Coordinates of C-alpha atoms and ligand atoms in Angstrom, one line a residue:
Chain A
X1 CA -60.7 19.3 50.0
X2 CA -61.5 18.8 46.3
X3 CA -61.0 15.5 44.6
X4 CA -57.5 15.1 43.1
X5 CA -58.9 14.3 39.7
X6 CA -62.2 15.7 38.5
X7 CA -63.5 14.6 35.1
X8 CA -66.8 16.0 33.9
X9 CA -68.5 15.3 30.6
X10 CA -65.3 14.2 29.0
X11 CA -65.6 13.5 25.3
X12 CA -63.0 12.6 22.7
X13 CA -63.4 11.9 19.0
X14 CA -60.8 10.7 16.5
X15 CA -62.2 12.2 13.3
X16 CA -65.8 10.9 13.2
X17 CA -65.2 8.2 15.7
X18 CA -66.4 9.3 19.1
X19 CA -64.4 7.3 21.5
X20 CA -65.5 8.9 24.8
X21 CA -69.1 10.0 25.0
X22 CA -69.3 12.0 28.2
X23 CA -67.4 10.4 31.1
X24 CA -67.8 11.7 34.6
X25 CA -65.8 10.5 37.6
X26 CA -63.6 11.7 40.4
X27 CA -60.6 10.3 42.2
X28 CA -60.1 11.4 45.8
X29 CA -56.7 11.8 47.3
X30 CA -55.3 8.4 48.4
X31 CA -57.9 6.6 46.5
X32 CA -57.2 3.7 44.1
X33 CA -59.7 3.6 41.2
X34 CA -59.6 0.7 38.7
X35 CA -61.0 1.2 35.2
X36 CA -62.2 -2.0 33.6
X37 CA -63.9 -2.7 30.4
X38 CA -63.6 -4.4 27.0
X39 CA -60.8 -3.7 24.6
X40 CA -61.4 -0.6 22.5
X41 CA -63.9 0.8 25.0
X42 CA -61.8 4.0 25.6
X43 CA -59.9 3.2 28.8
X44 CA -56.5 4.2 27.5
X45 CA -58.0 7.3 26.0
X46 CA -59.3 8.4 29.4
X47 CA -55.9 8.2 31.0
X48 CA -54.3 10.0 28.1
X49 CA -56.8 12.8 28.4
X50 CA -55.8 13.4 32.0
X51 CA -52.2 14.3 31.2
X52 CA -53.1 15.7 27.7
X53 CA -51.3 13.1 25.7
X54 CA -54.6 13.3 24.0
X55 CA -56.6 16.5 23.6
X56 CA -60.2 16.0 24.6
X57 CA -62.9 17.3 22.3
X58 CA -65.4 18.1 25.1
X59 CA -65.8 18.3 28.8
X60 CA -63.6 19.3 31.6
X61 CA -60.6 17.8 33.4
X62 CA -59.1 19.1 36.6
X63 CA -56.1 17.7 38.4
X64 CA -55.2 19.0 41.9
X65 CA -57.3 22.1 41.4
X66 CA -55.7 23.0 38.0
X67 CA -57.8 23.0 34.9
X68 CA -56.3 20.7 32.3
X69 CA -58.9 21.5 29.8
X70 CA -62.4 22.9 29.8
X71 CA -65.2 23.3 27.3
X72 CA -66.3 26.9 27.0
X73 CA -69.8 28.1 26.5
X74 CA -69.5 28.1 22.7
X75 CA -68.4 24.5 22.7
X76 CA -64.7 25.2 22.0
X77 CA -62.0 23.8 24.2
X78 CA -59.6 25.7 26.3
X79 CA -56.4 23.8 27.3
X80 CA -53.9 24.6 29.9
X81 CA -50.9 26.7 28.7
X82 CA -47.8 24.8 27.7
X83 CA -46.0 25.6 30.9
X84 CA -49.0 24.7 33.0
X85 CA -49.3 21.4 31.1
X86 CA -45.8 20.6 32.2
X87 CA -46.5 21.5 35.8
X88 CA -49.6 19.3 35.7
X89 CA -47.6 16.5 34.1
X90 CA -45.1 16.7 37.0
X91 CA -48.0 15.8 39.2
X92 CA -49.1 12.9 37.1
X93 CA -47.0 9.8 36.7
X94 CA -47.9 7.5 33.9
X95 CA -46.9 3.8 33.3
X96 CA -47.6 2.4 29.9
X97 CA -48.6 -1.0 28.6
X98 CA -45.4 -1.3 26.6
X99 CA -43.1 0.3 29.2
X100 CA -41.6 2.9 26.9
X101 CA -38.3 2.9 28.7
X102 CA -35.5 4.7 26.9
X103 CA -33.6 1.8 25.4
X104 CA -30.3 3.7 25.0
X105 CA -30.1 4.6 28.7
X106 CA -29.4 2.4 31.8
X107 CA -32.2 1.8 34.3
X108 CA -30.6 4.4 36.5
X109 CA -30.4 7.0 33.7
X110 CA -34.0 6.3 32.7
X111 CA -35.1 7.3 36.2
X112 CA -32.9 10.3 36.7
X113 CA -33.4 12.0 33.3
X114 CA -36.6 13.8 34.1
X115 CA -35.8 14.8 37.7
X116 CA -32.5 16.3 36.5
X117 CA -33.9 18.1 33.5
X118 CA -37.4 19.0 34.7
X119 CA -37.0 19.5 38.4
X120 CA -33.4 20.7 38.2
X121 CA -32.2 18.0 40.7
X122 CA -28.5 17.6 41.0
X123 CA -27.0 14.4 39.5
X124 CA -26.0 13.1 43.0
X125 CA -29.4 13.6 44.5
X126 CA -31.1 12.2 41.4
X127 CA -28.9 9.1 41.4
X128 CA -29.4 8.6 45.2
X129 CA -33.1 8.8 44.8
X130 CA -33.1 6.6 41.8
X131 CA -31.2 3.9 43.7
X132 CA -33.7 4.1 46.5
X133 CA -36.5 3.7 44.0
X134 CA -34.8 0.8 42.3
X135 CA -34.4 -0.9 45.7
X136 CA -38.0 -0.3 46.5
X137 CA -39.1 -2.1 43.3
X138 CA -36.6 -4.9 43.9
X139 CA -34.1 -4.0 41.2
X140 CA -31.3 -2.4 43.2
X141 CA -28.9 -4.7 41.5
X142 CA -30.0 -3.6 38.0
X143 CA -29.1 0.1 38.1
X144 CA -26.6 -0.3 35.3
X145 CA -28.6 -2.6 33.1
X146 CA -30.1 -1.5 29.8
X147 CA -33.8 -2.0 29.3
X148 CA -33.3 -4.7 26.7
X149 CA -31.3 -6.7 29.1
X150 CA -34.2 -6.9 31.5
X151 CA -37.3 -9.0 31.5
X152 CA -40.7 -7.4 30.9
X153 CA -41.5 -7.5 34.5
X154 CA -38.3 -5.8 35.4
X155 CA -38.7 -3.2 32.7
X156 CA -42.1 -2.3 33.9
X157 CA -40.9 -2.0 37.5
X158 CA -38.1 0.4 36.2
X159 CA -40.9 2.3 34.4
X160 CA -42.8 2.6 37.7
X161 CA -39.7 3.8 39.5
X162 CA -39.1 6.3 36.7
X163 CA -42.6 7.8 37.1
X164 CA -42.3 7.8 40.9
X165 CA -39.0 9.7 40.7
X166 CA -41.0 12.8 39.8
X167 CA -42.9 12.5 43.1
X168 CA -46.3 12.7 41.4
X169 CA -49.5 13.1 43.3
X170 CA -51.3 10.8 41.0
X171 CA -50.2 7.6 39.1
X172 CA -51.8 6.4 35.9
X173 CA -51.4 2.8 35.0
X174 CA -52.4 1.5 31.6
X175 CA -52.7 -2.2 31.6
X176 CA -49.2 -2.4 32.8
X177 CA -49.1 -6.2 33.0
X178 CA -50.6 -7.1 29.6
X179 CA -47.3 -7.0 27.8
X180 CA -45.4 -9.2 30.2
X181 CA -45.4 -12.9 30.6
X182 CA -48.1 -13.9 33.0
X183 CA -45.7 -15.3 35.5
X184 CA -44.0 -11.9 35.7
X185 CA -47.2 -9.9 36.3
X186 CA -47.2 -10.7 40.0
X187 CA -44.0 -8.8 40.6
X188 CA -45.4 -5.7 39.0
X189 CA -48.8 -6.0 40.8
X190 CA -46.9 -6.4 44.1
X191 CA -45.1 -3.1 43.6
X192 CA -48.4 -1.4 42.7
X193 CA -50.1 -2.9 45.7
X194 CA -47.4 -1.6 48.0
X195 CA -47.7 1.8 46.4
X196 CA -51.4 1.8 47.1
X197 CA -50.8 0.9 50.7
X198 CA -48.4 3.8 51.0
X199 CA -51.3 6.1 50.1
X200 CA -50.6 6.9 46.5
X201 CA -53.5 8.1 44.5
X202 CA -53.9 5.7 41.6
X203 CA -56.0 5.3 38.5
X204 CA -55.5 1.9 37.1
X205 CA -56.7 0.4 33.8
X206 CA -56.5 -3.3 34.3
X207 CA -57.7 -6.7 33.3
X208 CA -56.4 -8.1 36.5
X209 CA -59.7 -8.5 38.3
X210 CA -58.1 -10.0 41.4
X211 CA -55.9 -6.9 41.7
X212 CA -58.9 -4.6 41.3
X213 CA -60.8 -6.6 43.9
X214 CA -57.8 -6.6 46.3
X215 CA -56.4 -3.1 45.9
X216 CA -59.0 -0.8 44.3
X217 CA -61.3 1.3 46.4
X218 CA -63.6 1.8 43.5
X219 CA -64.1 0.3 40.1
X220 CA -65.4 2.0 36.9
X221 CA -66.7 -0.2 34.2
X222 CA -66.5 1.4 30.8
X223 CA -68.0 0.2 27.6
X224 CA -68.2 2.0 24.2
X225 CA -67.0 5.3 25.7
X226 CA -69.4 5.6 28.6
X227 CA -69.2 4.5 32.2
X228 CA -71.8 1.8 32.4
X229 CA -71.3 1.1 36.1
X230 CA -69.3 2.3 38.9
X231 CA -69.0 1.8 42.6
X232 CA -67.2 0.1 45.4
X233 CA -64.8 -2.5 44.0
X234 CA -66.5 -5.3 45.8
X235 CA -69.9 -4.3 44.6
X236 CA -69.0 -3.9 41.0
X237 CA -66.9 -7.0 40.8
X238 CA -69.1 -9.3 42.9
X239 CA -72.5 -8.1 42.3
X240 CA -72.6 -6.2 39.0
X241 CA -75.9 -4.6 38.3
X242 CA -75.6 -4.0 34.6
X243 CA -75.8 -6.9 32.2
X244 CA -72.9 -5.6 30.2
X245 CA -70.7 -5.5 33.3
X246 CA -71.8 -9.0 34.1
X247 CA -71.1 -10.3 30.6
X248 CA -67.7 -8.7 30.6
X249 CA -66.7 -10.1 34.0
X250 CA -68.0 -13.4 32.9
X251 CA -65.7 -13.3 29.9
X252 CA -62.5 -12.1 31.7
X253 CA -62.9 -14.4 34.7
X254 CA -64.1 -17.2 32.5
X255 CA -66.7 -17.8 35.1
X256 CA -69.6 -15.8 36.7
X257 CA -68.7 -12.7 38.7
X258 CA -66.8 -13.3 41.8
X259 CA -69.8 -13.9 44.1
X260 CA -71.6 -16.2 41.8
X261 CA -72.7 -18.5 44.5
X262 CA -74.1 -16.0 47.0
X263 CA -76.1 -13.2 45.6
X264 CA -78.6 -13.6 48.4
X265 CA -76.3 -13.3 51.4
X266 CA -75.4 -9.6 51.2
X267 CA -73.6 -9.8 54.5
X268 CA -71.2 -12.5 53.4
X269 CA -70.7 -10.6 50.1
X270 CA -67.3 -9.3 51.1
X271 CA -66.0 -12.6 52.2
X272 CA -67.3 -14.3 49.1
X273 CA -66.0 -11.6 46.8
X274 CA -62.5 -11.8 48.1
X275 CA -62.7 -15.5 48.4
X276 CA -63.2 -15.4 44.6
X277 CA -60.1 -13.4 44.2
X278 CA -58.0 -15.9 46.0
X279 CA -57.9 -17.8 42.7
X280 CA -55.5 -15.2 41.5
X281 CA -54.0 -13.8 44.6
X282 CA -50.9 -15.8 44.6
X283 CA -49.8 -13.7 41.6
X284 CA -50.3 -10.5 43.6
X285 CA -48.4 -12.0 46.5
X286 CA -45.3 -12.8 44.5
X287 CA -42.4 -11.0 46.2
X288 CA -40.3 -9.1 43.7
X289 CA -37.2 -9.7 45.8
X290 CA -37.8 -13.4 45.6
X291 CA -38.5 -13.1 41.9
X292 CA -36.2 -14.3 39.1
X293 CA -34.2 -11.2 39.1
X294 CA -30.8 -12.6 40.0
X295 CA -30.0 -13.5 36.4
Chain B
X1 CA 1.1 1.6 -26.6
X2 CA 3.1 0.4 -23.5
X3 CA 1.9 0.8 -19.9
X4 CA 3.8 3.3 -17.9
X5 CA 2.6 2.9 -14.3
X6 CA 5.7 4.9 -13.2
X7 CA 3.8 8.0 -14.2
X8 CA 1.6 7.5 -11.2
X9 CA 4.5 7.4 -8.9
X10 CA 6.0 10.5 -10.5
X11 CA 2.8 12.5 -10.2
X12 CA 1.7 11.0 -6.9
X13 CA 2.3 14.1 -4.8
X14 CA 0.1 16.1 -7.2
X15 CA -2.6 13.4 -7.1
X16 CA -2.5 13.7 -3.3
X17 CA -2.8 17.4 -3.4
X18 CA -5.9 16.9 -5.5
X19 CA -7.1 14.3 -3.0
X20 CA -6.6 16.8 -0.3
X21 CA -8.9 19.3 -2.0
X22 CA -11.4 16.6 -2.6
X23 CA -11.4 16.0 1.2
X24 CA -11.6 19.7 2.0
X25 CA -14.7 19.9 -0.2
X26 CA -16.1 16.7 1.2
X27 CA -15.5 17.9 4.8
X28 CA -17.0 21.3 4.5
X29 CA -20.0 20.3 2.3
X30 CA -20.8 17.4 4.7
X31 CA -20.5 19.8 7.7
X32 CA -22.8 22.4 6.2
X33 CA -25.1 19.7 4.8
X34 CA -25.4 18.0 8.1
X35 CA -26.0 21.0 10.2
X36 CA -28.4 22.5 7.7
X37 CA -30.0 19.1 7.1
X38 CA -30.6 18.7 10.9
X39 CA -32.2 22.2 11.1
X40 CA -34.4 21.4 8.0
X41 CA -35.4 18.1 9.5
X42 CA -36.5 19.7 12.8
X43 CA -38.2 22.5 11.0
X44 CA -40.1 19.9 8.9
X45 CA -41.5 18.5 12.1
X46 CA -42.1 21.8 13.9
X47 CA -45.4 22.8 15.2
X48 CA -45.1 26.1 13.3
X49 CA -46.5 25.9 9.8
X50 CA -44.2 28.5 8.4
X51 CA -41.1 26.4 9.5
X52 CA -42.6 23.2 8.0
X53 CA -43.4 24.9 4.7
X54 CA -40.0 26.6 4.4
X55 CA -38.3 23.4 5.0
X56 CA -40.5 21.5 2.5
X57 CA -39.9 24.3 -0.1
X58 CA -36.1 24.2 0.4
X59 CA -36.0 20.4 0.0
X60 CA -38.3 20.5 -3.0
X61 CA -36.1 23.1 -4.7
X62 CA -32.7 21.8 -3.9
X63 CA -33.5 18.2 -4.8
X64 CA -35.0 19.4 -8.1
X65 CA -32.0 21.3 -9.3
X66 CA -28.9 19.5 -10.7
X67 CA -25.9 19.8 -8.5
X68 CA -23.9 21.4 -11.3
X69 CA -26.5 24.2 -11.6
X70 CA -26.4 24.7 -7.9
X71 CA -22.6 24.9 -8.0
X72 CA -22.7 27.5 -10.8
X73 CA -25.1 29.5 -8.8
X74 CA -22.9 29.3 -5.8
X75 CA -19.8 30.2 -7.8
X76 CA -21.1 32.8 -10.3
X77 CA -23.8 34.4 -8.2
X78 CA -23.2 34.0 -4.5
X79 CA -19.4 33.5 -4.7
X80 CA -18.8 36.5 -7.0
X81 CA -21.0 38.8 -5.0
X82 CA -19.5 37.8 -1.6
X83 CA -16.0 37.5 -2.9
X84 CA -15.6 33.8 -2.0
X85 CA -12.8 31.6 -3.2
X86 CA -13.8 28.8 -5.6
X87 CA -13.3 26.2 -2.8
X88 CA -15.6 28.2 -0.5
X89 CA -18.2 28.6 -3.1
X90 CA -17.9 25.0 -4.1
X91 CA -18.3 23.8 -0.5
X92 CA -21.3 26.1 -0.1
X93 CA -23.0 24.8 -3.3
X94 CA -22.3 21.1 -2.5
X95 CA -23.4 21.6 1.2
X96 CA -26.6 23.3 0.3
X97 CA -27.4 20.5 -2.1
X98 CA -26.5 17.7 0.4
X99 CA -28.6 19.4 3.1
X100 CA -31.8 18.6 1.2
X101 CA -31.0 14.9 1.1
X102 CA -29.6 14.7 4.7
X103 CA -32.7 16.5 6.0
X104 CA -34.9 13.7 4.6
X105 CA -32.5 11.0 6.0
X106 CA -32.6 12.6 9.5
X107 CA -36.4 13.0 9.3
X108 CA -36.9 9.4 8.4
X109 CA -34.6 8.4 11.3
X110 CA -36.5 10.5 13.7
X111 CA -39.9 9.2 12.5
X112 CA -38.6 5.7 12.9
X113 CA -38.4 6.1 16.7
X114 CA -41.4 4.6 18.5
X115 CA -43.9 7.3 19.3
X116 CA -44.1 5.8 22.8
X117 CA -40.7 7.4 23.4
X118 CA -41.9 11.0 23.0
X119 CA -45.1 10.1 24.9
X120 CA -43.1 8.8 27.8
X121 CA -41.0 11.9 27.7
X122 CA -44.0 14.2 27.5
X123 CA -45.7 12.3 30.4
X124 CA -42.5 13.0 32.4
X125 CA -43.0 16.7 31.7
X126 CA -39.9 17.1 29.6
X127 CA -39.8 19.9 27.1
X128 CA -39.8 18.8 23.4
X129 CA -36.4 20.5 23.0
X130 CA -35.0 18.4 25.8
X131 CA -36.4 15.0 24.8
X132 CA -35.5 15.5 21.1
X133 CA -31.9 16.0 22.1
X134 CA -31.7 13.3 24.8
X135 CA -34.3 10.7 23.8
X136 CA -35.3 10.9 20.2
X137 CA -32.2 11.9 18.3
X138 CA -29.8 9.5 20.0
X139 CA -32.2 6.7 19.1
X140 CA -32.7 7.9 15.5
X141 CA -28.9 7.9 15.0
X142 CA -28.9 4.1 14.8
X143 CA -31.3 4.3 11.9
X144 CA -29.7 7.3 10.3
X145 CA -26.2 6.0 10.2
X146 CA -26.5 3.5 7.3
X147 CA -28.4 5.8 4.9
X148 CA -26.4 8.8 6.0
X149 CA -23.1 7.1 5.3
X150 CA -24.3 5.8 2.0
X151 CA -25.3 9.4 1.2
X152 CA -21.8 10.5 2.3
X153 CA -20.3 8.3 -0.3
X154 CA -22.4 10.1 -2.9
X155 CA -21.3 13.5 -1.4
X156 CA -17.7 12.4 -1.6
X157 CA -17.9 11.4 -5.3
X158 CA -20.0 14.4 -6.3
X159 CA -17.2 16.7 -5.2
X160 CA -15.7 15.9 -8.6
X161 CA -18.3 18.1 -10.2
X162 CA -16.3 21.0 -8.7
X163 CA -14.0 20.7 -11.7
X164 CA -16.6 22.7 -13.5
X165 CA -15.8 25.8 -11.4
X166 CA -12.1 25.4 -11.8
X167 CA -11.3 23.6 -8.6
X168 CA -8.4 21.2 -9.1
X169 CA -9.5 18.5 -6.8
X170 CA -8.7 14.8 -7.5
X171 CA -10.6 14.6 -10.8
X172 CA -9.4 18.0 -11.9
X173 CA -5.7 17.4 -11.3
X174 CA -6.0 14.0 -12.9
X175 CA -7.4 15.5 -16.0
X176 CA -4.7 18.1 -16.2
X177 CA -2.0 15.5 -15.7
X178 CA -3.5 13.2 -18.3
X179 CA -3.6 16.1 -20.8
X180 CA 0.0 17.0 -20.2
X181 CA 1.3 13.5 -20.1
X182 CA -1.0 11.6 -22.5
X183 CA -1.3 8.8 -19.9
X184 CA -5.1 8.9 -19.2
X185 CA -5.5 5.2 -18.5
X186 CA -2.8 5.0 -15.8
X187 CA -3.8 8.3 -14.2
X188 CA -7.5 7.9 -14.2
X189 CA -7.0 4.3 -12.8
X190 CA -5.0 5.8 -10.0
X191 CA -7.7 8.4 -9.4
X192 CA -10.3 5.7 -9.3
X193 CA -8.3 3.7 -6.8
X194 CA -7.9 6.7 -4.6
X195 CA -11.7 7.4 -4.7
X196 CA -12.4 3.7 -3.9
X197 CA -9.9 4.0 -1.0
X198 CA -11.8 7.0 0.4
X199 CA -15.2 5.4 0.1
X200 CA -13.7 2.4 1.9
X201 CA -12.7 4.6 4.8
X202 CA -16.4 5.8 4.9
X203 CA -17.6 2.2 5.0
X204 CA -15.2 1.4 7.8
X205 CA -16.3 4.4 9.8
X206 CA -19.9 3.3 9.2
X207 CA -19.1 -0.1 10.7
X208 CA -17.5 1.5 13.8
X209 CA -20.4 3.8 14.3
X210 CA -23.0 1.1 13.9
X211 CA -21.3 -0.9 16.5
X212 CA -20.9 2.2 18.8
X213 CA -24.6 3.0 18.6
X214 CA -26.0 -0.5 18.7
X215 CA -28.5 -1.0 21.6
X216 CA -27.1 -2.9 24.5
X217 CA -29.0 -6.2 24.8
Ligands
ADP1 N1 -54.8 7.9 18.0 C1 -56.0 7.4 17.6 N2 -56.5 7.6 16.4 C2 -57.7 7.1 16.0 N3 -58.4 6.2 16.8 C3 -57.9 6.0 18.0 C4 -56.7 6.5 18.5 N4 -56.5 6.0 19.8 C5 -57.5 5.2 20.0 N5 -58.4 5.2 19.0 C6 -59.6 4.4 19.0 O1 -60.3 4.7 20.1 C7 -61.0 3.6 20.6 C8 -60.6 3.4 22.1 O2 -59.3 3.2 22.2 P1 -58.6 2.9 23.6 O3 -58.8 4.1 24.5 O4 -57.2 2.6 23.3 O5 -59.4 1.7 24.2 P2 -59.0 0.7 25.3 O6 -57.8 1.2 26.0 O7 -60.2 0.6 26.2 O8 -58.7 -0.7 24.7 C9 -60.6 2.4 19.8 O9 -61.6 2.2 18.9 C10 -59.4 3.0 19.0 O10 -59.3 2.4 17.8
MG2 MG1 -55.9 0.3 26.2

């Protein structure tokens, strides 16, 4: 079977500013791929090109066998028709850095709005499903709360539930923990980790290296609009080949890449790599149910 | 010259009749202005160039022409041709004029909504028509209310221009009464008080609406 996401030669310019300069990667079904890289390198733009929030200026994107966009022989772009775009978007859930919940609707209504209007679900079914999803992200008791009454961590979990309510085949996460207090990141990462374990295909832009190490199958390192390095998560994170990757990991981890002390012992690389991630793993392990949600 | 405030009491039923016509003009011109203003605002943000340009053209023209001139057009040209009453023609003229301003107020409100809201809606595969109605407009209302209500006060007061096409609304009846009774001070003071009372109602409605549409925190 084809990869769920196929991105080939993806380019995107804003005016004269070429932000993506030919990006190629695939995401297999059930795979979790993390995109890491410095700020401004084009990570968000990649995600937004997949569901056409941004219109690529070159290359080809395919999701679940459907062509999102493709470059024709003469260099012009052909995009999916309006109706097809919506069908593709039904398959692709997206979670934003700044949540983008609908502030005038309760958590429950945030989740049911799209299933009701896009998938024609009945109110009863949509509500029942939304309550299940809220339970699954540890917020069953917050169904009637408005977004501004929730913490950042809670809002982001509602946003994840909202995307999941459309039963997407693919979830896009764009630095979903960067706008929340660090102590609340764990409850979001926990939900994402569980989602990954349930087999969801995920493309995750993140600065949470421990999460990438723990959950991602593969990691793409992107810098200045090109994929500089990609591979198995443990390889990229523990034994980066490219100096730019190394410098970046050094900066975000505030130390050498995760396997700093044992480049020689390839066999022990796995242990060492994940040993490194233990530094952060208590955040990942925070149980949302046990979190500060009762207020 | 002595005050004679009793004149106000003796003519009060006539002043109220004038007030009623003022309210009729206000209601219909607001209704027309709001519906047309909303349509113009949405056209102004349409993906179709023709819609955007038509809306821009309308707003440009109708904001550029004095209300009185629009009113004369509505009365002498449109009203005569279509056989409208002066109140119908007046409401039409005032409504068409108000629409240009209301369109800009609504557009500003819509543009004030975080673009993340339409992006989230798009990502959820909603149609633009749907998320405009369910996500964007409800949130823009909070921003629209203060300017819209302030504009409503202008719309209310500008109904007095209708005197020029022979509508005896509050200003018109007051002028007639003051001519026939030579009590302009008392009568125009009464009219002023009535206008201030009506604008106060608008201000109170604004308060209520602002509270009603405040985000729950
Ligand atoms: N809508 C836009 N208009 C113009 N430039 C943009 C826009 N969106 C992103 N950019 C530019 O594209 C580059 C990459 O942005 P982005 O994909 O958001 O990076 P990242 O998510 O890796 O931080 C940045 O230089 C940014 O300024
Ligand atoms: Mg980004």
